XYZ file of C-alpha atoms in Angstrom:
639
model
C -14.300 28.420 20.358
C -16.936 27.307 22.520
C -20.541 26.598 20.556
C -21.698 23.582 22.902
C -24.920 25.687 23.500
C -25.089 27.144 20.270
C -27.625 25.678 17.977
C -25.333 25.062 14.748
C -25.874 22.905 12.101
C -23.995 21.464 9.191
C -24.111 23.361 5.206
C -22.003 23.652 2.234
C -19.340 26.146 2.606
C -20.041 29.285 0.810
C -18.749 29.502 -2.515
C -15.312 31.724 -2.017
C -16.378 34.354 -4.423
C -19.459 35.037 -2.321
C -17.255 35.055 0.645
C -14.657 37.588 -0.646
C -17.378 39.969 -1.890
C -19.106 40.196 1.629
C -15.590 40.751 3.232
C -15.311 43.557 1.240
C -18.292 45.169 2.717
C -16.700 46.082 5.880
C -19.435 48.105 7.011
C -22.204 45.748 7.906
C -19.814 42.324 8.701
C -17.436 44.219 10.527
C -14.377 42.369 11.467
C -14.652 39.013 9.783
C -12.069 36.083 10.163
C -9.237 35.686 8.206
C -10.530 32.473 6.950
C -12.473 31.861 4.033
C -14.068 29.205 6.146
C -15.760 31.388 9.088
C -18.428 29.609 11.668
C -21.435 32.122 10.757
C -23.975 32.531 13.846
C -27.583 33.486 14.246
C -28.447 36.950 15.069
C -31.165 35.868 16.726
C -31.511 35.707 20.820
C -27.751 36.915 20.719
C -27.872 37.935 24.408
C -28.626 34.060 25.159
C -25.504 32.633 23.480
C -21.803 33.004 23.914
C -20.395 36.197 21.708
C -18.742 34.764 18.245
C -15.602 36.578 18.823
C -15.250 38.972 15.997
C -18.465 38.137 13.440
C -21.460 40.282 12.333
C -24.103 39.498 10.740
C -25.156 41.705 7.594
C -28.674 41.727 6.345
C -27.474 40.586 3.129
C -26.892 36.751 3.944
C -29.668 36.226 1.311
C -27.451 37.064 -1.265
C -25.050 34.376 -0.913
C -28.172 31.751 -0.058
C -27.908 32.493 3.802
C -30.785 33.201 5.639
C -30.034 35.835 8.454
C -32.537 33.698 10.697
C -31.060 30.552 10.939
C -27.786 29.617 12.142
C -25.170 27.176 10.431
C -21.309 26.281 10.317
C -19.129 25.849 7.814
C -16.544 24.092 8.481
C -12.664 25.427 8.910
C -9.961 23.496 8.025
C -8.259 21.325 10.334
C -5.157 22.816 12.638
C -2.177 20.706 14.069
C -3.661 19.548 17.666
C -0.793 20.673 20.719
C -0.333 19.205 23.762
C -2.756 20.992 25.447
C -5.309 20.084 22.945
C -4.751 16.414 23.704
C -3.654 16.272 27.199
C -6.588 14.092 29.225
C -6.597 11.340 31.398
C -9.182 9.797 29.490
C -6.737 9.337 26.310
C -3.566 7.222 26.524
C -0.379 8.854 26.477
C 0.171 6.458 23.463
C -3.082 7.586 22.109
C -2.003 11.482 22.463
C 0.734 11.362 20.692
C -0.696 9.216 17.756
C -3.382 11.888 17.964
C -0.412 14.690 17.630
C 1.082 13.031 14.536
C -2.260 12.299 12.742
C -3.451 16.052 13.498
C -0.487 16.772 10.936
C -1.464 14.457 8.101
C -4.169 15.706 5.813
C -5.745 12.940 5.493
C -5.954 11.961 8.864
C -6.382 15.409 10.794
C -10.001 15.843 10.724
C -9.989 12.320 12.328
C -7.622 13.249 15.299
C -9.286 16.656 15.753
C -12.951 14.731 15.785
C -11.335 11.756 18.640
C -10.268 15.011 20.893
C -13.451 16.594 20.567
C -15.298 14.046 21.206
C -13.338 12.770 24.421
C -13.182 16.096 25.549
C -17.039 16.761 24.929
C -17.775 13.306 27.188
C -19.302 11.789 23.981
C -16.393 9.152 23.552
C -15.273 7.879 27.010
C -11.472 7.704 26.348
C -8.941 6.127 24.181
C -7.439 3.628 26.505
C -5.053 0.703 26.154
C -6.643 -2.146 26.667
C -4.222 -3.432 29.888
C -5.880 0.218 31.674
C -8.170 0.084 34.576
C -11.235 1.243 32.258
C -11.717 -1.582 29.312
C -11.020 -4.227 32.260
C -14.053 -2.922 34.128
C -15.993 -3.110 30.971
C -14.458 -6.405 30.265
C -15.580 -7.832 33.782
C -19.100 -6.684 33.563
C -19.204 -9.003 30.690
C -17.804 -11.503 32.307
C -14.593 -11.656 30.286
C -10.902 -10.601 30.450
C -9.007 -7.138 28.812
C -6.928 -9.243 27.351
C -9.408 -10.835 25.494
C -11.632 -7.544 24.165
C -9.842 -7.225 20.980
C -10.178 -9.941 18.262
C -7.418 -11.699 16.712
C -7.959 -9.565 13.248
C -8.438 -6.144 15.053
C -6.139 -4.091 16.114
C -8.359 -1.622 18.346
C -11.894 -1.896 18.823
C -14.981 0.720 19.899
C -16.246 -0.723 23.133
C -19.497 -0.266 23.781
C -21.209 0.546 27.189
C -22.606 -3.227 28.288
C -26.009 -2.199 29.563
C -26.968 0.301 27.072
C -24.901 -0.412 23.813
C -26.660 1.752 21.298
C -26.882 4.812 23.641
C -24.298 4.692 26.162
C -20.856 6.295 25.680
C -18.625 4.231 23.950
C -14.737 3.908 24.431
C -12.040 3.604 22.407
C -9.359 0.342 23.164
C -6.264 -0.793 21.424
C -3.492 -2.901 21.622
C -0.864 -2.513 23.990
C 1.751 -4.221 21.309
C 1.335 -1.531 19.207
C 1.854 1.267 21.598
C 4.821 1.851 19.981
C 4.015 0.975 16.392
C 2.676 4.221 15.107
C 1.553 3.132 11.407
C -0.152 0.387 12.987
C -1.563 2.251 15.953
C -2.886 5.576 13.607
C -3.948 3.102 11.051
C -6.395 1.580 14.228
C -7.416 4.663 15.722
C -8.450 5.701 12.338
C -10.317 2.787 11.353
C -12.433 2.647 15.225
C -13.289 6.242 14.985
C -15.102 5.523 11.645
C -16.719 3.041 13.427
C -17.668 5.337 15.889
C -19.008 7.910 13.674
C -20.989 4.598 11.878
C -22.125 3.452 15.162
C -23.261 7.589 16.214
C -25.590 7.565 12.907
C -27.249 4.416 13.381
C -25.568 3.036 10.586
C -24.604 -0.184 12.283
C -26.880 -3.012 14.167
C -27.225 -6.248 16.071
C -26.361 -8.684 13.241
C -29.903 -10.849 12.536
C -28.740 -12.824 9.425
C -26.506 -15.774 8.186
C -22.778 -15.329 7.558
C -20.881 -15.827 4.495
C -17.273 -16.055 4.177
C -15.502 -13.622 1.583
C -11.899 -13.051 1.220
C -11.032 -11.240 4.125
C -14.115 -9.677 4.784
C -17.429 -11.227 6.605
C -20.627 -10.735 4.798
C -23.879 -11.591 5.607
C -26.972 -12.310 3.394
C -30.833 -12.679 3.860
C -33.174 -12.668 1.432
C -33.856 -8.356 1.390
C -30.619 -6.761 2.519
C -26.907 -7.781 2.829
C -24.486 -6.253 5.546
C -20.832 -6.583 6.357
C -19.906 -7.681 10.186
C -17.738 -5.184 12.289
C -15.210 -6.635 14.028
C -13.962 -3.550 15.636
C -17.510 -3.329 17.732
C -17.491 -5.291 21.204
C -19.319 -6.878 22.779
C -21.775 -8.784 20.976
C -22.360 -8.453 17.010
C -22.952 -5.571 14.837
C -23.410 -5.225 10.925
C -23.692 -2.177 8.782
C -26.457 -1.841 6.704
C -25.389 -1.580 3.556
C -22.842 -3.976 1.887
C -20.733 -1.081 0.474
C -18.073 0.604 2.573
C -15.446 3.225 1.019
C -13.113 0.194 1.686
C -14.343 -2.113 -0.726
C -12.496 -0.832 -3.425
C -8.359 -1.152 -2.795
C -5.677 0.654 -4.190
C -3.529 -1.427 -3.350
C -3.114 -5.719 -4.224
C -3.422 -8.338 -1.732
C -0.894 -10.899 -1.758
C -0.085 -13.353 1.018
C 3.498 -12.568 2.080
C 5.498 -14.518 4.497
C 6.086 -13.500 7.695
C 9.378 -13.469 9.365
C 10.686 -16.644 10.538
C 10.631 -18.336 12.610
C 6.639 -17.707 13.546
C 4.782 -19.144 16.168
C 1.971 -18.510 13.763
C 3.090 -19.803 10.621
C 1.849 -22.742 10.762
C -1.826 -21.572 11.174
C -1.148 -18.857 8.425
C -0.438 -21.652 6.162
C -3.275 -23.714 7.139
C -5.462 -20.285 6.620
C -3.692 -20.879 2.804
C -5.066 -24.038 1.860
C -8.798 -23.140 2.036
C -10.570 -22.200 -0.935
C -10.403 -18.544 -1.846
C -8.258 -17.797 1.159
C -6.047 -15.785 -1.006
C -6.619 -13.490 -4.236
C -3.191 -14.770 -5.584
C -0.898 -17.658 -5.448
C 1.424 -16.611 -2.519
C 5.110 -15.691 -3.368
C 6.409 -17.456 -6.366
C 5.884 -20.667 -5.389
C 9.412 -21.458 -5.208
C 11.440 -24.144 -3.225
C 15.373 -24.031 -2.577
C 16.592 -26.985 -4.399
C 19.916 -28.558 -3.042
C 21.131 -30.543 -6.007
C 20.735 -26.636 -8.143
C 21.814 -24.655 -4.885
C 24.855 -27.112 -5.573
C 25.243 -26.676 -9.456
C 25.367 -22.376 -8.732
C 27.747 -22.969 -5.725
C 30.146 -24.614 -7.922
C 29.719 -22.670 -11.019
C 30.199 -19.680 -8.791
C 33.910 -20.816 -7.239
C 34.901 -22.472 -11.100
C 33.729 -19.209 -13.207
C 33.626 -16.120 -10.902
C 36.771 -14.334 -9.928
C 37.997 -14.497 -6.240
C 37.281 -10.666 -5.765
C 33.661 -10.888 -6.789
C 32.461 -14.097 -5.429
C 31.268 -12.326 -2.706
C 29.793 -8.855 -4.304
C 27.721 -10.209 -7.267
C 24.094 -11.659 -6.975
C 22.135 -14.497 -7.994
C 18.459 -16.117 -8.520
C 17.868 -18.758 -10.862
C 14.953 -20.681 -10.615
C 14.054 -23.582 -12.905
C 10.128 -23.195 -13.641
C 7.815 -26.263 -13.183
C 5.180 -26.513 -15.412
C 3.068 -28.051 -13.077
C 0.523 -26.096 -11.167
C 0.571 -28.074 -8.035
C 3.795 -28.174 -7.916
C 6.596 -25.868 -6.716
C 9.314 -23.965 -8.704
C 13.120 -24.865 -8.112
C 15.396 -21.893 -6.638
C 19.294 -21.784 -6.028
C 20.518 -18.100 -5.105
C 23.688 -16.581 -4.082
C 23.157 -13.026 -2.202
C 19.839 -13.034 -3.268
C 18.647 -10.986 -0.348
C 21.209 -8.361 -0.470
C 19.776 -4.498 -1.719
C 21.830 -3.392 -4.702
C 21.833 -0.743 -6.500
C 20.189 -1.865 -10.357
C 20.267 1.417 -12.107
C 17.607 0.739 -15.399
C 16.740 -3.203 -14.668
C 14.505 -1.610 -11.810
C 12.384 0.322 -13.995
C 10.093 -2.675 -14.779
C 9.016 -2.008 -11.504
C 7.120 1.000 -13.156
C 5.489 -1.531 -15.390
C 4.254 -3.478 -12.950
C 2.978 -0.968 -10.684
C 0.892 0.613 -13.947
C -0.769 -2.549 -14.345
C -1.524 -2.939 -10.851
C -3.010 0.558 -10.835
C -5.408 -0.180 -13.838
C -6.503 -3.181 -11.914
C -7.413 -1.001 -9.106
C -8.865 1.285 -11.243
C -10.868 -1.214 -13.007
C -12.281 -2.957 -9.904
C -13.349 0.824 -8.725
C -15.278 1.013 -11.614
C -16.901 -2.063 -11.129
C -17.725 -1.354 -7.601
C -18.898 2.599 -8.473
C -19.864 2.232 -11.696
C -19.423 6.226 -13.074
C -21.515 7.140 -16.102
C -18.716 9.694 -17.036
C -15.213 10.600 -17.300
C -15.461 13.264 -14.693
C -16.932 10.979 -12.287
C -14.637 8.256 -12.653
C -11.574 10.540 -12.158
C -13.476 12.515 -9.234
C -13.747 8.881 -7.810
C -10.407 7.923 -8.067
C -9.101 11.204 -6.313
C -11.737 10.129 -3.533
C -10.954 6.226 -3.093
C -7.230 5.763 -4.034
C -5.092 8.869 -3.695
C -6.196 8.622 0.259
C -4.997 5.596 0.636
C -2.250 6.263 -1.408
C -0.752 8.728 0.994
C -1.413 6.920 4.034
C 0.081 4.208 2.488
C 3.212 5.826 1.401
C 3.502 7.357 5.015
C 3.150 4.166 7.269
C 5.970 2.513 4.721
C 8.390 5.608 5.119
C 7.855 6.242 8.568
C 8.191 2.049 9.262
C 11.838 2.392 7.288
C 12.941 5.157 9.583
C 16.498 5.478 9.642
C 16.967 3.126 6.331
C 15.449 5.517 4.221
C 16.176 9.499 3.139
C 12.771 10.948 2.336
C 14.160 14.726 3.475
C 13.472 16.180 -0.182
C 10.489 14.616 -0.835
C 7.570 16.243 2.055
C 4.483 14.902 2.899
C 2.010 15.617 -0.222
C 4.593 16.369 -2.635
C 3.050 15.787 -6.090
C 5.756 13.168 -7.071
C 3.801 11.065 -4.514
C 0.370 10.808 -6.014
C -0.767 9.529 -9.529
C -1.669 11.566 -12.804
C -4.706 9.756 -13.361
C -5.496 11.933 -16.236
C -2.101 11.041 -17.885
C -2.575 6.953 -17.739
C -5.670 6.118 -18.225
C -8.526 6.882 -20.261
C -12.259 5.435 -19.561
C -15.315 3.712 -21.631
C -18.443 4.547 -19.840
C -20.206 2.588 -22.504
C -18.084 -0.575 -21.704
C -17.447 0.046 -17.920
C -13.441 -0.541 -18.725
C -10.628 1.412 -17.975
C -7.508 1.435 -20.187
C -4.699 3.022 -20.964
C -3.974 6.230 -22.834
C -2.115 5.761 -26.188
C 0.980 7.306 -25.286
C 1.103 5.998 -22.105
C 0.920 2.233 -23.368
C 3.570 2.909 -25.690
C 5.509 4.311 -23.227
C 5.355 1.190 -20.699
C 6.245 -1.242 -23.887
C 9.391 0.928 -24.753
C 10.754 0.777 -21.328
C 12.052 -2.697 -22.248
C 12.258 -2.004 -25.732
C 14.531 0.851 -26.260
C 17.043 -0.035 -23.167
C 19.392 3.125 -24.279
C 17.030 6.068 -22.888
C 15.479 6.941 -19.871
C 12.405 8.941 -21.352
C 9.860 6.164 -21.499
C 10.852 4.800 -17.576
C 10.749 9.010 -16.823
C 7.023 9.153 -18.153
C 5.800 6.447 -16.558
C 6.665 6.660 -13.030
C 5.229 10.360 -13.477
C 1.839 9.190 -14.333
C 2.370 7.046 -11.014
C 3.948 8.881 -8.457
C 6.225 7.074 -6.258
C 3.157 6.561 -3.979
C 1.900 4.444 -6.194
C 4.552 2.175 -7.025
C 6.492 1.837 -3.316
C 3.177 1.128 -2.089
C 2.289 -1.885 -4.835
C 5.668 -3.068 -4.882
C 4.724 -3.176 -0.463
C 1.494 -4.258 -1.202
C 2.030 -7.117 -3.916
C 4.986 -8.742 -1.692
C 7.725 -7.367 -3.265
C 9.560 -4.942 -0.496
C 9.494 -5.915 2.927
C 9.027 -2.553 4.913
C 10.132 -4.160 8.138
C 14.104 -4.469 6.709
C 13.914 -2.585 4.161
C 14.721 -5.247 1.777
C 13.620 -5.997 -1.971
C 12.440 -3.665 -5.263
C 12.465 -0.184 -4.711
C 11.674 2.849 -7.493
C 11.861 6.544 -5.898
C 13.784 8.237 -8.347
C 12.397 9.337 -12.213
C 15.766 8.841 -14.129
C 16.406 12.315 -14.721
C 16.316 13.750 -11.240
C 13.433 16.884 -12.266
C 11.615 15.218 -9.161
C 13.726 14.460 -6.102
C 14.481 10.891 -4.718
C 13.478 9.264 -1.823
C 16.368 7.213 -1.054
C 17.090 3.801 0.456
C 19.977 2.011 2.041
C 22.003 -0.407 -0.226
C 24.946 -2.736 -0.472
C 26.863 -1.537 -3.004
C 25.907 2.263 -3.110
C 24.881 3.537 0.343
C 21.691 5.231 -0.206
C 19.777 4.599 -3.557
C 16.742 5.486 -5.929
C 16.603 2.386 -7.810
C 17.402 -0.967 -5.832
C 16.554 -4.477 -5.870
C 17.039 -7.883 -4.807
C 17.494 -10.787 -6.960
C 15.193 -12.865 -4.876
C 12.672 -10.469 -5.173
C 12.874 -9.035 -8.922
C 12.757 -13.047 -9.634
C 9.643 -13.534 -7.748
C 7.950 -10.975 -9.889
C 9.304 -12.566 -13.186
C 8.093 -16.165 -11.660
C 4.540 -14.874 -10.697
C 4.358 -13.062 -14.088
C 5.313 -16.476 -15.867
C 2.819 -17.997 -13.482
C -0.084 -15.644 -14.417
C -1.403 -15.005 -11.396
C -0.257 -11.420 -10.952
C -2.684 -9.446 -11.474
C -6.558 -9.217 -10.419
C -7.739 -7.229 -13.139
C -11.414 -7.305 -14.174
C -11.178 -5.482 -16.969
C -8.224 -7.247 -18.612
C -7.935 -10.654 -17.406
C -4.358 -11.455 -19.371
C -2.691 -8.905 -17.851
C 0.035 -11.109 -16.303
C 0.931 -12.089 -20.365
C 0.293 -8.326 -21.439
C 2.993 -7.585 -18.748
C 5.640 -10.306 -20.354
C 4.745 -9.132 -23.961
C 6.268 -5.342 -23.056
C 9.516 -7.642 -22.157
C 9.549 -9.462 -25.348
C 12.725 -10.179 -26.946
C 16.242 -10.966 -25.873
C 18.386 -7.954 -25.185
C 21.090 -9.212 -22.957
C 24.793 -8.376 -21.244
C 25.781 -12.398 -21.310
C 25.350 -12.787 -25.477
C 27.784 -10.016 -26.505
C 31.214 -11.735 -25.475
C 32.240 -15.345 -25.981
C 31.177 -18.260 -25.186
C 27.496 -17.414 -26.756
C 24.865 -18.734 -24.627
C 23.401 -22.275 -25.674
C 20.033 -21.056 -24.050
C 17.780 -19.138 -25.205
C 16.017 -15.943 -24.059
C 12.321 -15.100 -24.299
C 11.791 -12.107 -22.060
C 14.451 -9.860 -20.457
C 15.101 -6.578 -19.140
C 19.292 -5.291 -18.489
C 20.705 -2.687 -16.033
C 23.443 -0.344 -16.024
C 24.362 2.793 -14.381
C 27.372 4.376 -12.126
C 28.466 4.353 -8.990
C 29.087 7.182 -6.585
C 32.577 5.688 -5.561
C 33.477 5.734 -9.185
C 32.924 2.529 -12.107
C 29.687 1.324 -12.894
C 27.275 -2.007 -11.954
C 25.832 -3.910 -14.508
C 22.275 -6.744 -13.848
C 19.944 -8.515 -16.124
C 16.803 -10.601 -15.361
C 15.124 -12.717 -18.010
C 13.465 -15.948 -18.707
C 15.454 -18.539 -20.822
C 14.733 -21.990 -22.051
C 17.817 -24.674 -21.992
C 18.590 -27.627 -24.835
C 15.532 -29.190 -23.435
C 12.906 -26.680 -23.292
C 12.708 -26.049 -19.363
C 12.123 -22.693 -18.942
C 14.228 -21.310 -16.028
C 14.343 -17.501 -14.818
C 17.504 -16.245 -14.081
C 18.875 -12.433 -12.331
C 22.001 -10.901 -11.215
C 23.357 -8.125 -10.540
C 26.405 -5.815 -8.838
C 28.634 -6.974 -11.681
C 31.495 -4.428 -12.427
C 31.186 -2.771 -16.100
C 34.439 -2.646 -16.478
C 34.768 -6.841 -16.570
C 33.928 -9.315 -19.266
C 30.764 -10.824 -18.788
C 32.290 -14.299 -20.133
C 31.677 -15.882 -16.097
C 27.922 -15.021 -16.255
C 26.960 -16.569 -18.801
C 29.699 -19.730 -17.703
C 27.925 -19.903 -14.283
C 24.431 -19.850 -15.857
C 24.745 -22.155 -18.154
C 26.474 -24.972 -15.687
C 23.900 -24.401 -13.632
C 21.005 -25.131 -15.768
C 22.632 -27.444 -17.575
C 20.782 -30.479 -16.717
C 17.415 -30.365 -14.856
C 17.348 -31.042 -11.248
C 14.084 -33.359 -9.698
C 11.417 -31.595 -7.916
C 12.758 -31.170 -3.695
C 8.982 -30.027 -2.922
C 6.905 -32.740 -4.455
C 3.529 -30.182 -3.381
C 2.705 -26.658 -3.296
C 2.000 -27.104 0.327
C 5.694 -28.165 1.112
C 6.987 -25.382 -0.743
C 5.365 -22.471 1.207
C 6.514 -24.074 4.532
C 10.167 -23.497 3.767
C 11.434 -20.589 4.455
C 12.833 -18.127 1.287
C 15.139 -16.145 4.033
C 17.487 -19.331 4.144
């Protein structure tokens, strides 16, 4: 529908009820569409505008708080975009297609339907890639190079016109190495067009004050006004106006992660690392491969194990330093192999809660609600969105590694019942959680022999929720498919999103021991969690895994260590037998505290070897390999 020269303007939709009634009155609306979100247009000077195809306008419009004399649109939903809708040689062919995909996504459609409309309505130049003939014209009347438009940090960027940058028409450029990246290349478009719309209502300008660095952001100060600094606006400068974007309160944690080795940049990232306040958390566990321990489980291994399984079960063990600024000790044996876990993985449910009451916290912090409506309003309106694009760039990044067939886009086990976890304190600005729901996350470890307390809690979640912190905190690497993974409530009343695995082809519930034992390290650590409201959360977390159930105790030789916190695992396999695993913190005959998992261990064997291997390997203490934290995060954990 055409309404360029129409003179429309923006309302509130009309309540439905209003809607339906003046359907019914056929006579004096006539034919009104099917929609109960129509485009309503003045009846005045109709013979100067273009016909609204099938709309009358009654002389009732008062009644629903519509004045027949003025003209106003409310708005429709958003439709998938086709091929014809996109099709422009001002918009990459990349660009179209990312435009396709996003047009199908609720919560990015009304962004790819606003990019097309606005290309095709000359008020966005183009989506380009920024090798194309367009952005390296711009770039030359600057005096600089396409390949050097987009910063480092930025994936795409709204270029604006040189000689009149707060007026002209603007273009859209991205990244030609992410062409074919399509999390990464919606998750830019997305970002640039709400820059765009920022930069259309004069809610950004030329930056005038002095910066200040701030985690990952780049804030500004002067003595009336703050203002955050867009990188994704070239050339020159620009700030916003206000210090408070939608994106200042996450969802989601961020944790450094390593990147896949070898890196040309790794060296820089880890420089990046040692400045203060570089990082919200200590990155990965801080844990160094030891030779002299890698030596002791080697051996253990070939003494205790039997030939069959030496190469099907898994091992981490990490002797903990108590020093801060120094590294952890690790030895592991298939400790980056995905296994199927079975109930050890559900403290992946506890971790995730935690992590979604921090998030939940800092949101209240930032927004401050006076009530319970508006703080659960707000989280529907800052976290489930980012939520479900989360959940969306990690599925569609697994491809072929993962079955999400059962599980469509939107599908409730996806999002969280905020109502069910948590309950809020206006008076005290805190949010906690529920009284059933608490006891529910403490059982999980507690009362090993049921599923109902691991079934509750990951449907307050959603397996949104959790993939996405588990992604988010460092914990599954999206790019192999590799570490914890929790898409499946125990009982099967939601479907599972399954993921490849070692030991039992595609799975609900999978780890890897490297991985579940970073999560017990960082929780021993204390540095899990940025929680305002509840700063011991990391300790809270290790009190729900109090006490020392264990597979490696019931048979002899009885362990001469002894176990603090622990969490066991045991479930079937589809070829027939069953898998047993364990994780837990111990402390040997001279109080060194050491973490320990394994899994993939057949049910039907004595767990005598376990316990052998564990306890030769921890034996005696081996000396620190990584004297400094620095040394530890330049070795690689993928060796």
């Amino acid at each position: 529908m055409d309404t360029h020269n129409q003179q429309l303007f923006e309302a509130p939709l009309v309540p439905s009820a209003s809607i339906d009634h003046l359907v019914a009155s056929d006579n004096e609306w006539g034919t009104i569409l099917s929609s109960k979100s129509v485009v309503v247009a003045s009846n005045t000077n109709r013979q100067d505008q273009p016909a609204l195809k099938g709309v009358r306008l009654p002389s009732r419009l008062a009644n629903v708080g519509i004045s027949s004399s003025s003209s106003l649109r409310i708005s429709t939903p958003e439709r998938v975009l086709t091929y014809d809708d996109v099709r422009s040689d001002r918009i990459d062919i990349f660009a179209q297609r990312a435009l396709l995909r996003m047009s199908k996504d609720p919560v990015m459609s009304a962004d790819a339907s606003g990019m097309v409309a606005a290309v095709k309505s000359g008020k966005l130049g183009g989506i380009y890639k920024e090798d194309q003939r367009v952005p390296a014209l711009r770039a030359r009347e600057i005096n600089s190079s396409w390949w050097l438009i987009i910063p480092q940090e930025e994936d795409a960027v709204l270029f604006l016109e040189p000689k009149n940058p707060m007026h002209g028409v603007p273009i859209i450029v991205f990244r030609d190495s992410i062409r074919s990246n399509p999390a990464r290349l919606e998750s830019a478009l997305k970002k640039t067009w709400r820059t765009y719309l920022q930069w259309k209502k004069k809610g950004v300008q030329p930056c005038r004050c002095v910066e200040v660095k701030l985690n990952s952001q780049l804030l500004t100060n002067n003595q009336k006004s703050s203002c955050i600094v867009l990188r994704s606006i070239v050339p020159g400068r620009y700030c916003t106006k206000s210090s408070r974007t939608r994106s200042s309160v996450k969802a989601f944690p961020e944790r450094y992660t390593p990147p896949h080795y070898p890196s040309k940049n790794f060296h820089h990232e880890i420089n990046a690392l040692s400045q203060e306040n570089a990082f919200p958390n200590v990155p990965l566990g801080r844990t160094c491969r030891n030779k002299e321990l890698q030596n002791k489980l080697n051996t253990a291994i070939k003494k205790y194990m039997p030939i069959e399984l030496q190469d099907k079960v898994a091992f981490t063990i990490i002797q903990l330093s108590k020093d801060k600024k120094k590294c952890h000790q690790r030895a592991g044996h298939l400790e980056h192999e995905v296994h199927y876990s079975a109930s050890l993985i559900k403290l992946a449910a506890i971790y995730a809660a935690h992590e979604l009451r921090s998030a939940a916290n800092r949101l209240v912090q930032t927004l401050k609600p006076t009530t319970n409506q508006a703080f659960f309003s707000a989280l529907e309106q800052e976290i489930t969105p980012q939520i479900h694009q989360k959940i969306e760039a990690i599925l569609m990044a697994l491809g072929s590694k993962v079955d999400r067939s059962r599980v469509p886009k939107n599908h409730r086990s996806l999002k969280p019942d905020y109502k069910k976890i948590f309950e809020y304190f206006p008076n005290e600005g805190l949010v906690k959680f529920t009284i059933e729901y608490d006891s529910h996350l403490t059982n999980i470890a507690q009362q090993p022999l049921t599923n109902d307390h691991a079934y509750e809690s990951i449907h307050g979640l959603g397996y949104g929720y959790i993939i996405g912190a588990l992604e988010s905190g460092g914990f599954f690497d999206q790019t192999i498919g590799s570490g914890i993974w929790l898409a499946g409530d125990y009982k099967r009343h939601w479907p599972y999103i399954l993921l490849d695995s070692v030991n039992d082809q595609k799975v609900a519930q999978a780890t890897t021991t490297f991985q579940m034992a970073e999560l017990f390290t960082l929780l021993w650590d204390e540095k899990l969690f940025d929680d305002p409201g509840q700063k011991n959360s990391s300790k809270e977390m290790l009190w729900r895994m109090r006490g020392r159930a264990t597979w490696t105790g019931l048979e002899p030789p009885l362990q001469v260590y002894t176990i603090t916190h622990s969490k066991v695992g045991h479930g079937p396999l589809k070829k027939g037998g069953g898998v047993r695993s364990e994780a837990f913190i111990i402390k040997n005959s001279n109080d060194v505290s050491y973490v320990v998992t394994w899994q993939n261990y057949p049910d039907n064997q004595k767990v005598a070897p376990i316990a052998q291997i564990i306890q030769d390997t921890i034996s005696m203490d081996v000396p620190n390999d990584c004297s400094t934290l620095r040394g530890c995060l330049y070795q690689n954990p993928y060796i």
